[in-house]
Amino acid sequence: MKEVIDLLKKQKKIELGHVKALTVTMKDVENPMIKVVLESIVHDSRKHAAIAQALIDVQAGAVPHKLDMDLGPATNFNQNIKQHVRAEKEMIELLGEIGGLVKDDRVQKFIDYLVEEENRHHKLLKEFSLLLDRDSVGMDEYLGLFQKYMIVPP
């Protein structure tokens, strides 16, 4: 377990170093397409560092094996997830409409990327919502769901 934690700490450090380096690089970039790609990579690297920290916490035993919440907050949380599922569906439909109108291949590639991301989020949130509807769910089920949608490494 210590080896896994050490490697995750190394992964987190690499991700945060990447964020720092790319943030400096982005300051001189004027092209909006290149800048948004770099910003997206920085965002993903921050997310990966946060995921590495969450996995460190899980490996260190700081996270319970079950997601236990009081009924009120759990219901509110689940309703917010369901609302976001509906919002993701709307975003996917809107991006599909935009994609049908776009003539520039460069723009189309980004629209396709956004549709792919929104579809991944939509599927993840739908399955997450189903897990939340159950009375008891193990942490391994959440991890399995996140791995399925490539949010955390296998």
GROMACS .gro file of N, CA and C in nm:
model
  462
    1MET      N    1   0.083  -0.120   0.000
    1MET     CA    2   0.000   0.000   0.000
    1MET      C    3   0.087   0.126   0.000
    2LYS      N    4   0.197   0.126   0.075
    2LYS     CA    5   0.286   0.242   0.080
    2LYS      C    6   0.344   0.273  -0.058
    3GLU      N    7   0.376   0.168  -0.134
    3GLU     CA    8   0.431   0.189  -0.268
    3GLU      C    9   0.328   0.259  -0.357
    4VAL      N   10   0.202   0.218  -0.348
    4VAL     CA   11   0.096   0.281  -0.427
    4VAL      C   12   0.083   0.428  -0.388
    5ILE      N   13   0.083   0.455  -0.259
    5ILE     CA   14   0.070   0.593  -0.211
    5ILE      C   15   0.188   0.677  -0.260
    6ASP      N   16   0.308   0.623  -0.251
    6ASP     CA   17   0.427   0.695  -0.297
    6ASP      C   18   0.418   0.726  -0.446
    7LEU      N   19   0.374   0.629  -0.524
    7LEU     CA   20   0.360   0.651  -0.669
    7LEU      C   21   0.251   0.753  -0.700
    8LEU      N   22   0.142   0.749  -0.625
    8LEU     CA   23   0.035   0.848  -0.645
    8LEU      C   24   0.083   0.988  -0.608
    9LYS      N   25   0.164   0.998  -0.504
    9LYS     CA   26   0.221   1.128  -0.467
    9LYS      C   27   0.312   1.179  -0.579
   10LYS      N   28   0.389   1.089  -0.637
   10LYS     CA   29   0.476   1.126  -0.749
   10LYS      C   30   0.391   1.172  -0.868
   11GLN      N   31   0.284   1.100  -0.896
   11GLN     CA   32   0.193   1.137  -1.005
   11GLN      C   33   0.135   1.276  -0.981
   12LYS      N   34   0.091   1.301  -0.860
   12LYS     CA   35   0.034   1.432  -0.826
   12LYS      C   36   0.137   1.543  -0.846
   13LYS      N   37   0.260   1.518  -0.802
   13LYS     CA   38   0.366   1.618  -0.818
   13LYS      C   39   0.394   1.648  -0.965
   14ILE      N   40   0.396   1.544  -1.048
   14ILE     CA   41   0.418   1.562  -1.192
   14ILE      C   42   0.305   1.645  -1.252
   15GLU      N   43   0.181   1.611  -1.217
   15GLU     CA   44   0.066   1.684  -1.270
   15GLU      C   45   0.073   1.832  -1.232
   16LEU      N   46   0.102   1.861  -1.106
   16LEU     CA   47   0.108   2.000  -1.061
   16LEU      C   48   0.226   2.074  -1.124
   17GLY      N   49   0.336   2.004  -1.148
   17GLY     CA   50   0.449   2.064  -1.219
   17GLY      C   51   0.410   2.100  -1.362
   18HIS      N   52   0.334   2.012  -1.423
   18HIS     CA   53   0.283   2.035  -1.559
   18HIS      C   54   0.193   2.159  -1.561
   19VAL      N   55   0.108   2.173  -1.461
   19VAL     CA   56   0.019   2.289  -1.451
   19VAL      C   57   0.102   2.417  -1.445
   20LYS      N   58   0.202   2.417  -1.361
   20LYS     CA   59   0.286   2.535  -1.343
   20LYS      C   60   0.358   2.573  -1.474
   21ALA      N   61   0.417   2.475  -1.540
   21ALA     CA   62   0.491   2.500  -1.664
   21ALA      C   63   0.400   2.550  -1.775
   22LEU      N   64   0.284   2.486  -1.792
   22LEU     CA   65   0.193   2.527  -1.899
   22LEU      C   66   0.130   2.663  -1.871
   23THR      N   67   0.107   2.695  -1.744
   23THR     CA   68   0.051   2.825  -1.709
   23THR      C   69   0.145   2.936  -1.752
   24VAL      N   70   0.275   2.916  -1.732
   24VAL     CA   71   0.375   3.014  -1.775
   24VAL      C   72   0.375   3.024  -1.928
   25THR      N   73   0.371   2.911  -1.995
   25THR     CA   74   0.371   2.907  -2.142
   25THR      C   75   0.250   2.980  -2.199
   26MET      N   76   0.134   2.962  -2.137
   26MET     CA   77   0.009   3.019  -2.189
   26MET      C   78   0.009   3.171  -2.189
   27LYS      N   79   0.087   3.233  -2.103
   27LYS     CA   80   0.085   3.379  -2.093
   27LYS      C   81   0.124   3.447  -2.224
   28ASP      N   82   0.208   3.382  -2.303
   28ASP     CA   83   0.254   3.442  -2.429
   28ASP      C   84   0.174   3.398  -2.550
   29VAL      N   85   0.079   3.309  -2.532
   29VAL     CA   86   0.000   3.257  -2.644
   29VAL      C   87  -0.114   3.352  -2.676
   30GLU      N   88  -0.124   3.392  -2.802
   30GLU     CA   89  -0.232   3.483  -2.843
   30GLU      C   90  -0.341   3.413  -2.922
   31ASN      N   91  -0.308   3.305  -2.988
   31ASN     CA   92  -0.406   3.233  -3.068
   31ASN      C   93  -0.512   3.172  -2.975
   32PRO      N   94  -0.640   3.210  -2.993
   32PRO     CA   95  -0.743   3.162  -2.900
   32PRO      C   96  -0.763   3.011  -2.902
   33MET      N   97  -0.744   2.947  -3.014
   33MET     CA   98  -0.761   2.801  -3.022
   33MET      C   99  -0.650   2.730  -2.945
   34ILE      N  100  -0.527   2.775  -2.965
   34ILE     CA  101  -0.415   2.714  -2.894
   34ILE      C  102  -0.427   2.741  -2.744
   35LYS      N  103  -0.466   2.862  -2.710
   35LYS     CA  104  -0.480   2.899  -2.569
   35LYS      C  105  -0.585   2.812  -2.500
   36VAL      N  106  -0.699   2.790  -2.565
   36VAL     CA  107  -0.804   2.710  -2.502
   36VAL      C  108  -0.763   2.564  -2.488
   37VAL      N  109  -0.686   2.512  -2.581
   37VAL     CA  110  -0.635   2.375  -2.569
   37VAL      C  111  -0.541   2.366  -2.449
   38LEU      N  112  -0.451   2.463  -2.437
   38LEU     CA  113  -0.359   2.462  -2.323
   38LEU      C  114  -0.434   2.478  -2.191
   39GLU      N  115  -0.534   2.565  -2.188
   39GLU     CA  116  -0.616   2.583  -2.067
   39GLU      C  117  -0.688   2.453  -2.031
   40SER      N  118  -0.734   2.382  -2.131
   40SER     CA  119  -0.803   2.254  -2.108
   40SER      C  120  -0.706   2.151  -2.049
   41ILE      N  121  -0.585   2.148  -2.100
   41ILE     CA  122  -0.484   2.055  -2.049
   41ILE      C  123  -0.447   2.090  -1.905
   42VAL      N  124  -0.434   2.219  -1.876
   42VAL     CA  125  -0.404   2.263  -1.739
   42VAL      C  126  -0.518   2.221  -1.645
   43HIS      N  127  -0.641   2.243  -1.690
   43HIS     CA  128  -0.757   2.204  -1.610
   43HIS      C  129  -0.755   2.052  -1.582
   44ASP      N  130  -0.731   1.974  -1.687
   44ASP     CA  131  -0.726   1.828  -1.670
   44ASP      C  132  -0.614   1.786  -1.575
   45SER      N  133  -0.499   1.851  -1.585
   45SER     CA  134  -0.387   1.816  -1.496
   45SER      C  135  -0.421   1.850  -1.352
   46ARG      N  136  -0.489   1.962  -1.329
   46ARG     CA  137  -0.535   1.994  -1.192
   46ARG      C  138  -0.632   1.887  -1.143
   47LYS      N  139  -0.723   1.847  -1.232
   47LYS     CA  140  -0.820   1.743  -1.196
   47LYS      C  141  -0.748   1.612  -1.165
   48HIS      N  142  -0.649   1.577  -1.245
   48HIS     CA  143  -0.574   1.453  -1.222
   48HIS      C  144  -0.500   1.458  -1.088
   49ALA      N  145  -0.445   1.574  -1.053
   49ALA     CA  146  -0.378   1.589  -0.923
   49ALA      C  147  -0.478   1.571  -0.809
   50ALA      N  148  -0.597   1.626  -0.824
   50ALA     CA  149  -0.701   1.611  -0.721
   50ALA      C  150  -0.745   1.466  -0.709
   51ILE      N  151  -0.754   1.398  -0.822
   51ILE     CA  152  -0.791   1.255  -0.821
   51ILE      C  153  -0.681   1.174  -0.752
   52ALA      N  154  -0.555   1.207  -0.783
   52ALA     CA  155  -0.443   1.137  -0.719
   52ALA      C  156  -0.451   1.155  -0.567
   53GLN      N  157  -0.483   1.277  -0.522
   53GLN     CA  158  -0.494   1.300  -0.378
   53GLN      C  159  -0.610   1.221  -0.319
   54ALA      N  160  -0.722   1.216  -0.388
   54ALA     CA  161  -0.836   1.138  -0.339
   54ALA      C  162  -0.799   0.990  -0.329
   55LEU      N  163  -0.726   0.940  -0.426
   55LEU     CA  164  -0.683   0.800  -0.423
   55LEU      C  165  -0.582   0.775  -0.312
   56ILE      N  166  -0.497   0.873  -0.285
   56ILE     CA  167  -0.404   0.863  -0.172
   56ILE      C  168  -0.484   0.850  -0.043
   57ASP      N  169  -0.587   0.932  -0.031
   57ASP     CA  170  -0.673   0.928   0.088
   57ASP      C  171  -0.742   0.792   0.102
   58VAL      N  172  -0.789   0.738  -0.011
   58VAL     CA  173  -0.854   0.606  -0.008
   58VAL      C  174  -0.754   0.499   0.034
   59GLN      N  175  -0.636   0.502  -0.028
   59GLN     CA  176  -0.533   0.402   0.002
   59GLN      C  177  -0.486   0.411   0.147
   60ALA      N  178  -0.484   0.533   0.202
   60ALA     CA  179  -0.437   0.553   0.339
   60ALA      C  180  -0.546   0.520   0.442
   61GLY      N  181  -0.666   0.487   0.393
   61GLY     CA  182  -0.774   0.450   0.483
   61GLY      C  183  -0.851   0.567   0.539
   62ALA      N  184  -0.831   0.687   0.482
   62ALA     CA  185  -0.898   0.807   0.531
   62ALA      C  186  -1.041   0.819   0.478
   63VAL      N  187  -1.078   0.733   0.385
   63VAL     CA  188  -1.211   0.739   0.324
   63VAL      C  189  -1.287   0.612   0.362
   64PRO      N  190  -1.408   0.626   0.415
   64PRO     CA  191  -1.486   0.507   0.451
   64PRO      C  192  -1.522   0.424   0.327
   65HIS      N  193  -1.549   0.296   0.349
   65HIS     CA  194  -1.582   0.207   0.238
   65HIS      C  195  -1.722   0.231   0.183
   66LYS      N  196  -1.806   0.298   0.257
   66LYS     CA  197  -1.940   0.328   0.210
   66LYS      C  198  -1.962   0.478   0.216
   67LEU      N  199  -2.039   0.527   0.122
   67LEU     CA  200  -2.075   0.668   0.119
   67LEU      C  201  -2.199   0.686   0.206
   68ASP      N  202  -2.177   0.725   0.330
   68ASP     CA  203  -2.289   0.743   0.422
   68ASP      C  204  -2.319   0.891   0.435
   69MET      N  205  -2.446   0.927   0.412
   69MET     CA  206  -2.490   1.065   0.426
   69MET      C  207  -2.626   1.063   0.494
   70ASP      N  208  -2.656   1.170   0.566
   70ASP     CA  209  -2.788   1.184   0.623
   70ASP      C  210  -2.889   1.196   0.509
   71LEU      N  211  -3.013   1.159   0.536
   71LEU     CA  212  -3.116   1.154   0.432
   71LEU      C  213  -3.135   1.287   0.361
   72GLY      N  214  -3.142   1.397   0.434
   72GLY     CA  215  -3.165   1.528   0.374
   72GLY      C  216  -3.057   1.566   0.274
   73PRO      N  217  -2.930   1.571   0.318
   73PRO     CA  218  -2.822   1.604   0.224
   73PRO      C  219  -2.810   1.503   0.110
   74ALA      N  220  -2.834   1.375   0.138
   74ALA     CA  221  -2.825   1.272   0.033
   74ALA      C  222  -2.932   1.295  -0.073
   75THR      N  223  -3.053   1.329  -0.030
   75THR     CA  224  -3.162   1.354  -0.125
   75THR      C  225  -3.130   1.477  -0.209
   76ASN      N  226  -3.083   1.581  -0.145
   76ASN     CA  227  -3.048   1.704  -0.217
   76ASN      C  228  -2.935   1.678  -0.317
   77PHE      N  229  -2.833   1.604  -0.273
   77PHE     CA  230  -2.720   1.570  -0.359
   77PHE      C  231  -2.768   1.491  -0.481
   78ASN      N  232  -2.852   1.391  -0.457
   78ASN     CA  233  -2.904   1.309  -0.566
   78ASN      C  234  -2.988   1.392  -0.663
   79GLN      N  235  -3.069   1.481  -0.612
   79GLN     CA  236  -3.151   1.566  -0.699
   79GLN      C  237  -3.063   1.658  -0.784
   80ASN      N  238  -2.956   1.708  -0.724
   80ASN     CA  239  -2.864   1.793  -0.801
   80ASN      C  240  -2.797   1.713  -0.913
   81ILE      N  241  -2.761   1.588  -0.884
   81ILE     CA  242  -2.701   1.502  -0.987
   81ILE      C  243  -2.802   1.478  -1.099
   82LYS      N  244  -2.926   1.448  -1.064
   82LYS     CA  245  -3.030   1.424  -1.166
   82LYS      C  246  -3.054   1.549  -1.251
   83GLN      N  247  -3.050   1.668  -1.188
   83GLN     CA  248  -3.066   1.793  -1.263
   83GLN      C  249  -2.950   1.811  -1.360
   84HIS      N  250  -2.832   1.776  -1.316
   84HIS     CA  251  -2.717   1.789  -1.405
   84HIS      C  252  -2.725   1.689  -1.520
   85VAL      N  253  -2.781   1.573  -1.496
   85VAL     CA  254  -2.801   1.474  -1.604
   85VAL      C  255  -2.890   1.538  -1.712
   86ARG      N  256  -2.996   1.605  -1.669
   86ARG     CA  257  -3.085   1.671  -1.766
   86ARG      C  258  -3.012   1.784  -1.840
   87ALA      N  259  -2.930   1.859  -1.767
   87ALA     CA  260  -2.853   1.968  -1.829
   87ALA      C  261  -2.754   1.913  -1.931
   88GLU      N  262  -2.687   1.803  -1.896
   88GLU     CA  263  -2.592   1.742  -1.991
   88GLU      C  264  -2.664   1.699  -2.118
   89LYS      N  265  -2.782   1.642  -2.105
   89LYS     CA  266  -2.858   1.601  -2.222
   89LYS      C  267  -2.890   1.721  -2.311
   90GLU      N  268  -2.929   1.831  -2.248
   90GLU     CA  269  -2.959   1.952  -2.324
   90GLU      C  270  -2.835   2.006  -2.395
   91MET      N  271  -2.720   2.001  -2.326
   91MET     CA  272  -2.595   2.048  -2.387
   91MET      C  273  -2.556   1.960  -2.506
   92ILE      N  274  -2.575   1.831  -2.494
   92ILE     CA  275  -2.544   1.738  -2.603
   92ILE      C  276  -2.631   1.771  -2.725
   93GLU      N  277  -2.759   1.793  -2.702
   93GLU     CA  278  -2.850   1.827  -2.811
   93GLU      C  279  -2.812   1.959  -2.878
   94LEU      N  280  -2.779   2.059  -2.797
   94LEU     CA  281  -2.739   2.189  -2.851
   94LEU      C  282  -2.611   2.179  -2.931
   95LEU      N  283  -2.512   2.106  -2.880
   95LEU     CA  284  -2.387   2.088  -2.953
   95LEU      C  285  -2.410   2.013  -3.084
   96GLY      N  286  -2.502   1.916  -3.082
   96GLY     CA  287  -2.536   1.846  -3.206
   96GLY      C  288  -2.593   1.941  -3.309
   97GLU      N  289  -2.678   2.031  -3.265
   97GLU     CA  290  -2.736   2.132  -3.356
   97GLU      C  291  -2.627   2.224  -3.410
   98ILE      N  292  -2.539   2.269  -3.322
   98ILE     CA  293  -2.428   2.355  -3.365
   98ILE      C  294  -2.340   2.282  -3.465
   99GLY      N  295  -2.308   2.156  -3.433
   99GLY     CA  296  -2.224   2.076  -3.522
   99GLY      C  297  -2.282   2.061  -3.661
  100GLY      N  298  -2.414   2.056  -3.671
  100GLY     CA  299  -2.479   2.046  -3.800
  100GLY      C  300  -2.470   2.173  -3.883
  101LEU      N  301  -2.441   2.284  -3.819
  101LEU     CA  302  -2.434   2.413  -3.888
  101LEU      C  303  -2.291   2.457  -3.920
  102VAL      N  304  -2.195   2.400  -3.851
  102VAL     CA  305  -2.055   2.443  -3.865
  102VAL      C  306  -1.997   2.396  -3.998
  103LYS      N  307  -1.924   2.487  -4.062
  103LYS     CA  308  -1.858   2.454  -4.190
  103LYS      C  309  -1.706   2.444  -4.178
  104ASP      N  310  -1.650   2.505  -4.075
  104ASP     CA  311  -1.506   2.509  -4.055
  104ASP      C  312  -1.462   2.380  -3.984
  105ASP      N  313  -1.373   2.302  -4.047
  105ASP     CA  314  -1.327   2.175  -3.990
  105ASP      C  315  -1.261   2.193  -3.853
  106ARG      N  316  -1.190   2.304  -3.834
  106ARG     CA  317  -1.123   2.327  -3.706
  106ARG      C  318  -1.226   2.341  -3.594
  107VAL      N  319  -1.333   2.413  -3.624
  107VAL     CA  320  -1.439   2.431  -3.525
  107VAL      C  321  -1.513   2.299  -3.503
  108GLN      N  322  -1.536   2.225  -3.610
  108GLN     CA  323  -1.607   2.098  -3.600
  108GLN      C  324  -1.534   1.999  -3.509
  109LYS      N  325  -1.401   1.999  -3.519
  109LYS     CA  326  -1.323   1.908  -3.434
  109LYS      C  327  -1.343   1.940  -3.286
  110PHE      N  328  -1.351   2.068  -3.253
  110PHE     CA  329  -1.374   2.106  -3.114
  110PHE      C  330  -1.516   2.075  -3.071
  111ILE      N  331  -1.611   2.094  -3.162
  111ILE     CA  332  -1.750   2.059  -3.130
  111ILE      C  333  -1.760   1.908  -3.105
  112ASP      N  334  -1.695   1.829  -3.189
  112ASP     CA  335  -1.695   1.684  -3.170
  112ASP      C  336  -1.633   1.645  -3.035
  113TYR      N  337  -1.525   1.713  -2.999
  113TYR     CA  338  -1.460   1.688  -2.871
  113TYR      C  339  -1.557   1.719  -2.756
  114LEU      N  340  -1.625   1.833  -2.765
  114LEU     CA  341  -1.720   1.870  -2.660
  114LEU      C  342  -1.835   1.771  -2.650
  115VAL      N  343  -1.885   1.725  -2.764
  115VAL     CA  344  -1.993   1.626  -2.763
  115VAL      C  345  -1.946   1.498  -2.695
  116GLU      N  346  -1.825   1.455  -2.727
  116GLU     CA  347  -1.769   1.335  -2.665
  116GLU      C  348  -1.758   1.352  -2.513
  117GLU      N  349  -1.707   1.466  -2.469
  117GLU     CA  350  -1.695   1.494  -2.326
  117GLU      C  351  -1.832   1.496  -2.258
  118GLU      N  352  -1.927   1.565  -2.319
  118GLU     CA  353  -2.061   1.575  -2.260
  118GLU      C  354  -2.129   1.438  -2.254
  119ASN      N  355  -2.111   1.357  -2.356
  119ASN     CA  356  -2.167   1.221  -2.355
  119ASN      C  357  -2.106   1.139  -2.242
  120ARG      N  358  -1.976   1.152  -2.223
  120ARG     CA  359  -1.909   1.079  -2.116
  120ARG      C  360  -1.962   1.125  -1.980
  121HIS      N  361  -1.974   1.256  -1.962
  121HIS     CA  362  -2.028   1.309  -1.836
  121HIS      C  363  -2.172   1.261  -1.815
  122HIS      N  364  -2.251   1.265  -1.919
  122HIS     CA  365  -2.392   1.227  -1.910
  122HIS      C  366  -2.406   1.081  -1.864
  123LYS      N  367  -2.331   0.992  -1.928
  123LYS     CA  368  -2.337   0.850  -1.892
  123LYS      C  369  -2.289   0.828  -1.749
  124LEU      N  370  -2.179   0.895  -1.712
  124LEU     CA  371  -2.126   0.881  -1.577
  124LEU      C  372  -2.228   0.928  -1.474
  125LEU      N  373  -2.286   1.044  -1.496
  125LEU     CA  374  -2.382   1.098  -1.399
  125LEU      C  375  -2.508   1.014  -1.390
  126LYS      N  376  -2.553   0.959  -1.501
  126LYS     CA  377  -2.671   0.871  -1.496
  126LYS      C  378  -2.642   0.748  -1.410
  127GLU      N  379  -2.528   0.686  -1.431
  127GLU     CA  380  -2.493   0.568  -1.353
  127GLU      C  381  -2.467   0.604  -1.207
  128PHE      N  382  -2.406   0.719  -1.183
  128PHE     CA  383  -2.382   0.767  -1.048
  128PHE      C  384  -2.515   0.789  -0.976
  129SER      N  385  -2.611   0.846  -1.046
  129SER     CA  386  -2.744   0.869  -0.989
  129SER      C  387  -2.809   0.737  -0.951
  130LEU      N  388  -2.794   0.635  -1.034
  130LEU     CA  389  -2.850   0.504  -1.002
  130LEU      C  390  -2.786   0.446  -0.875
  131LEU      N  391  -2.655   0.467  -0.860
  131LEU     CA  392  -2.588   0.420  -0.738
  131LEU      C  393  -2.643   0.494  -0.616
  132LEU      N  394  -2.665   0.623  -0.631
  132LEU     CA  395  -2.715   0.703  -0.519
  132LEU      C  396  -2.857   0.663  -0.479
  133ASP      N  397  -2.932   0.610  -0.574
  133ASP     CA  398  -3.069   0.568  -0.544
  133ASP      C  399  -3.073   0.443  -0.456
  134ARG      N  400  -2.963   0.370  -0.450
  134ARG     CA  401  -2.959   0.248  -0.369
  134ARG      C  402  -2.936   0.281  -0.222
  135ASP      N  403  -2.975   0.191  -0.135
  135ASP     CA  404  -2.957   0.213   0.008
  135ASP      C  405  -2.812   0.200   0.052
  136SER      N  406  -2.738   0.111  -0.012
  136SER     CA  407  -2.601   0.086   0.032
  136SER      C  408  -2.513   0.063  -0.090
  137VAL      N  409  -2.404   0.139  -0.095
  137VAL     CA  410  -2.311   0.127  -0.207
  137VAL      C  411  -2.170   0.129  -0.152
  138GLY      N  412  -2.087   0.036  -0.199
  138GLY     CA  413  -1.948   0.031  -0.155
  138GLY      C  414  -1.860   0.124  -0.234
  139MET      N  415  -1.751   0.170  -0.172
  139MET     CA  416  -1.657   0.260  -0.238
  139MET      C  417  -1.602   0.197  -0.365
  140ASP      N  418  -1.586   0.064  -0.366
  140ASP     CA  419  -1.533  -0.002  -0.487
  140ASP      C  420  -1.629   0.015  -0.604
  141GLU      N  421  -1.759   0.027  -0.578
  141GLU     CA  422  -1.854   0.048  -0.687
  141GLU      C  423  -1.838   0.189  -0.746
  142TYR      N  424  -1.813   0.288  -0.661
  142TYR     CA  425  -1.787   0.423  -0.711
  142TYR      C  426  -1.657   0.426  -0.791
  143LEU      N  427  -1.554   0.363  -0.738
  143LEU     CA  428  -1.426   0.359  -0.809
  143LEU      C  429  -1.441   0.290  -0.944
  144GLY      N  430  -1.516   0.180  -0.947
  144GLY     CA  431  -1.540   0.109  -1.072
  144GLY      C  432  -1.610   0.197  -1.174
  145LEU      N  433  -1.706   0.273  -1.128
  145LEU     CA  434  -1.779   0.364  -1.217
  145LEU      C  435  -1.686   0.471  -1.272
  146PHE      N  436  -1.603   0.531  -1.185
  146PHE     CA  437  -1.514   0.636  -1.231
  146PHE      C  438  -1.407   0.580  -1.325
  147GLN      N  439  -1.361   0.457  -1.301
  147GLN     CA  440  -1.264   0.397  -1.390
  147GLN      C  441  -1.326   0.366  -1.526
  148LYS      N  442  -1.450   0.324  -1.525
  148LYS     CA  443  -1.519   0.293  -1.651
  148LYS      C  444  -1.522   0.414  -1.743
  149TYR      N  445  -1.539   0.532  -1.684
  149TYR     CA  446  -1.546   0.654  -1.765
  149TYR      C  447  -1.415   0.731  -1.765
  150MET      N  448  -1.307   0.660  -1.732
  150MET     CA  449  -1.170   0.712  -1.741
  150MET      C  450  -1.149   0.838  -1.660
  151ILE      N  451  -1.211   0.847  -1.545
  151ILE     CA  452  -1.186   0.960  -1.457
  151ILE      C  453  -1.067   0.928  -1.368
  152VAL      N  454  -1.049   0.801  -1.335
  152VAL     CA  455  -0.932   0.758  -1.259
  152VAL      C  456  -0.866   0.642  -1.333
  153PRO      N  457  -0.736   0.629  -1.317
  153PRO     CA  458  -0.668   0.519  -1.386
  153PRO      C  459  -0.707   0.384  -1.327
  154PRO      N  460  -0.705   0.280  -1.410
  154PRO     CA  461  -0.738   0.145  -1.361
  154PRO      C  462  -0.636   0.093  -1.263
   0.00000   0.00000   0.00000
